[in-house]
Short mmCIF file of C-alpha atoms in Angstrom, two decimals:
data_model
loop_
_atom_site.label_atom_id
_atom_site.label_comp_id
_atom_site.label_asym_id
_atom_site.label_seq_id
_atom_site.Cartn_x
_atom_site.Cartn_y
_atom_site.Cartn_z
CA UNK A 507 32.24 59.91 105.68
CA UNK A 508 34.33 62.65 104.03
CA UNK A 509 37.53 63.43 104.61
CA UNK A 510 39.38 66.96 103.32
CA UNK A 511 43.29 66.50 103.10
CA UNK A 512 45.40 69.79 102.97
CA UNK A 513 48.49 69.70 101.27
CA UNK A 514 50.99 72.59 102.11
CA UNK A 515 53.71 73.28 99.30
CA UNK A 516 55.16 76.56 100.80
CA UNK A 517 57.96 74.60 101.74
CA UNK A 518 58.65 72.65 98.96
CA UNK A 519 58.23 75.47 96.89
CA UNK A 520 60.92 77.67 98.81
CA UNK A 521 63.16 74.89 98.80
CA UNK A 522 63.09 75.12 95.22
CA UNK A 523 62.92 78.73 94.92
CA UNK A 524 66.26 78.71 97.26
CA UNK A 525 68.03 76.18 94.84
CA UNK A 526 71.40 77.90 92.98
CA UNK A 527 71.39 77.29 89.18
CA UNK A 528 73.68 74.64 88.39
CA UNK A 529 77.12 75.58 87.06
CA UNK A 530 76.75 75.23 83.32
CA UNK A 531 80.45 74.39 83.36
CA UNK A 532 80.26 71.84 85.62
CA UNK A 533 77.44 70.74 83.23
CA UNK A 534 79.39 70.88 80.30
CA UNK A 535 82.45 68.91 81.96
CA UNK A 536 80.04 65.64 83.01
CA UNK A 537 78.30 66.07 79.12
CA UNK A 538 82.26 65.66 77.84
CA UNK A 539 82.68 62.85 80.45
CA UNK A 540 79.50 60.66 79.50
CA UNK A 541 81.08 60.91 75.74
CA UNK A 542 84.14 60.18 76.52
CA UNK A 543 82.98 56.86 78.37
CA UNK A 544 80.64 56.76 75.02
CA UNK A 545 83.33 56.53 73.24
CA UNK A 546 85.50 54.17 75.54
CA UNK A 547 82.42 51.30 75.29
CA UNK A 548 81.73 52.01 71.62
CA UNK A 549 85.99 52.02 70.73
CA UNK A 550 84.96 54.78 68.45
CA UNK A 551 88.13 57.21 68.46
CA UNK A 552 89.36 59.83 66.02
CA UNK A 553 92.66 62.04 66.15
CA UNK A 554 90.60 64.87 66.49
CA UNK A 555 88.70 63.34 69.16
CA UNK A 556 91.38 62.09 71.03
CA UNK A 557 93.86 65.86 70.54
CA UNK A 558 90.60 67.48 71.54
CA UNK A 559 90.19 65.72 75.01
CA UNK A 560 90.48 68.32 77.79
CA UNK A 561 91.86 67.11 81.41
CA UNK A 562 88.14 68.24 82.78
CA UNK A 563 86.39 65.49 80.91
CA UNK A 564 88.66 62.81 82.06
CA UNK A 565 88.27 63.86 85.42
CA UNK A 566 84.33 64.61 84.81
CA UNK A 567 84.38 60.20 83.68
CA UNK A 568 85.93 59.50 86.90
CA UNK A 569 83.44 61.62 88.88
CA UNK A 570 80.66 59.69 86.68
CA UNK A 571 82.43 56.19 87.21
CA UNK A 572 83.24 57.05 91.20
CA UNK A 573 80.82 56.08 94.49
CA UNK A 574 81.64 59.87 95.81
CA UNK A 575 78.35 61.43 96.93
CA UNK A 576 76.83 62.90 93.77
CA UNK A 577 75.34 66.45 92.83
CA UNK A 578 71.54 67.19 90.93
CA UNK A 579 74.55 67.25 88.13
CA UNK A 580 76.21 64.25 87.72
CA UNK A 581 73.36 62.16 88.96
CA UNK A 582 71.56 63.86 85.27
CA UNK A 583 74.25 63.55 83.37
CA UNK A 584 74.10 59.71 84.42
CA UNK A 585 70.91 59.16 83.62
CA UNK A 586 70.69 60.47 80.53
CA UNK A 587 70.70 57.05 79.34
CA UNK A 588 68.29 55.63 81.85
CA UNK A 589 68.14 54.58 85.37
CA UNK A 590 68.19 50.65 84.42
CA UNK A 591 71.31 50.75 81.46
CA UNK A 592 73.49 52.92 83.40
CA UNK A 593 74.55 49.66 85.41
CA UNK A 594 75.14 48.06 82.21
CA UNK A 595 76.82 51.04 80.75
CA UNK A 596 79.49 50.82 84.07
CA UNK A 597 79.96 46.84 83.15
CA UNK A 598 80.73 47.24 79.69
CA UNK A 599 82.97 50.62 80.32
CA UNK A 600 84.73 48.37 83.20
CA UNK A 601 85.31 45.67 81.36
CA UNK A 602 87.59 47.07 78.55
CA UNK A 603 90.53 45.72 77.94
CA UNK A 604 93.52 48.11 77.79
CA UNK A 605 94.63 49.00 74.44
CA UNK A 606 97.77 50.13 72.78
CA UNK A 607 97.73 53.01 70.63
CA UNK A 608 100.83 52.59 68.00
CA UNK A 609 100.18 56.54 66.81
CA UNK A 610 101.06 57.37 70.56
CA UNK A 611 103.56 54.71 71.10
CA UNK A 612 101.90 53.73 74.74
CA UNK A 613 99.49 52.37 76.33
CA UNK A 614 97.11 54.95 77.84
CA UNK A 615 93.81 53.33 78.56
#
């Protein structure tokens, strides 16, 4: 016996359609975010790195660290990595030990 299946995308396809493009500063905040955590697990920091840091891309780790309900955005930006080491990427960013910065004269992470 045969059996026809019909598959309607109309609505799928209008959802998309309907979709805003994404903010490509709100893009470009979580991209500073993920490398600032990059940085934070890797202990990698220059001057110029750290004189360059903007307040957006602290906020934009927090927003990639946080539990808050996520956007298309942030939920990319996260995965960038993959799916299965962004849990290990959260352990190893939470488990840093706070450092003192001498050039600064206080402790700041």
């Amino acid at each position: 016996m045969e059996r026809i299946l019909h598959l309607h995308w109309d609505q799928p396809v209008l959802a998309l359609l309907t979709m805003p493009d994404p903010d490509p500063t709100h893009l470009a905040s979580l991209e500073a975010g993920k490398n600032l955590l990059e940085h934070l697990r890797s202990q990698e920091f220059t001057n110029d790195y750290l004189w360059n840091l903007s307040t957006d891309a602290f906020r934009a780790a927090w927003r990639l660290l946080s539990d808050e309900e996520e956007d298309a955005a942030t939920v990319q930006t996260q995965f960038q990595l993959d799916e299965d080491t962004w849990s290990e990427f959260l352990a190893d960013v939470s488990r840093l030990p706070a450092r003192c910065d001498p050039n600064i004269g206080e402790e700041f992470l």
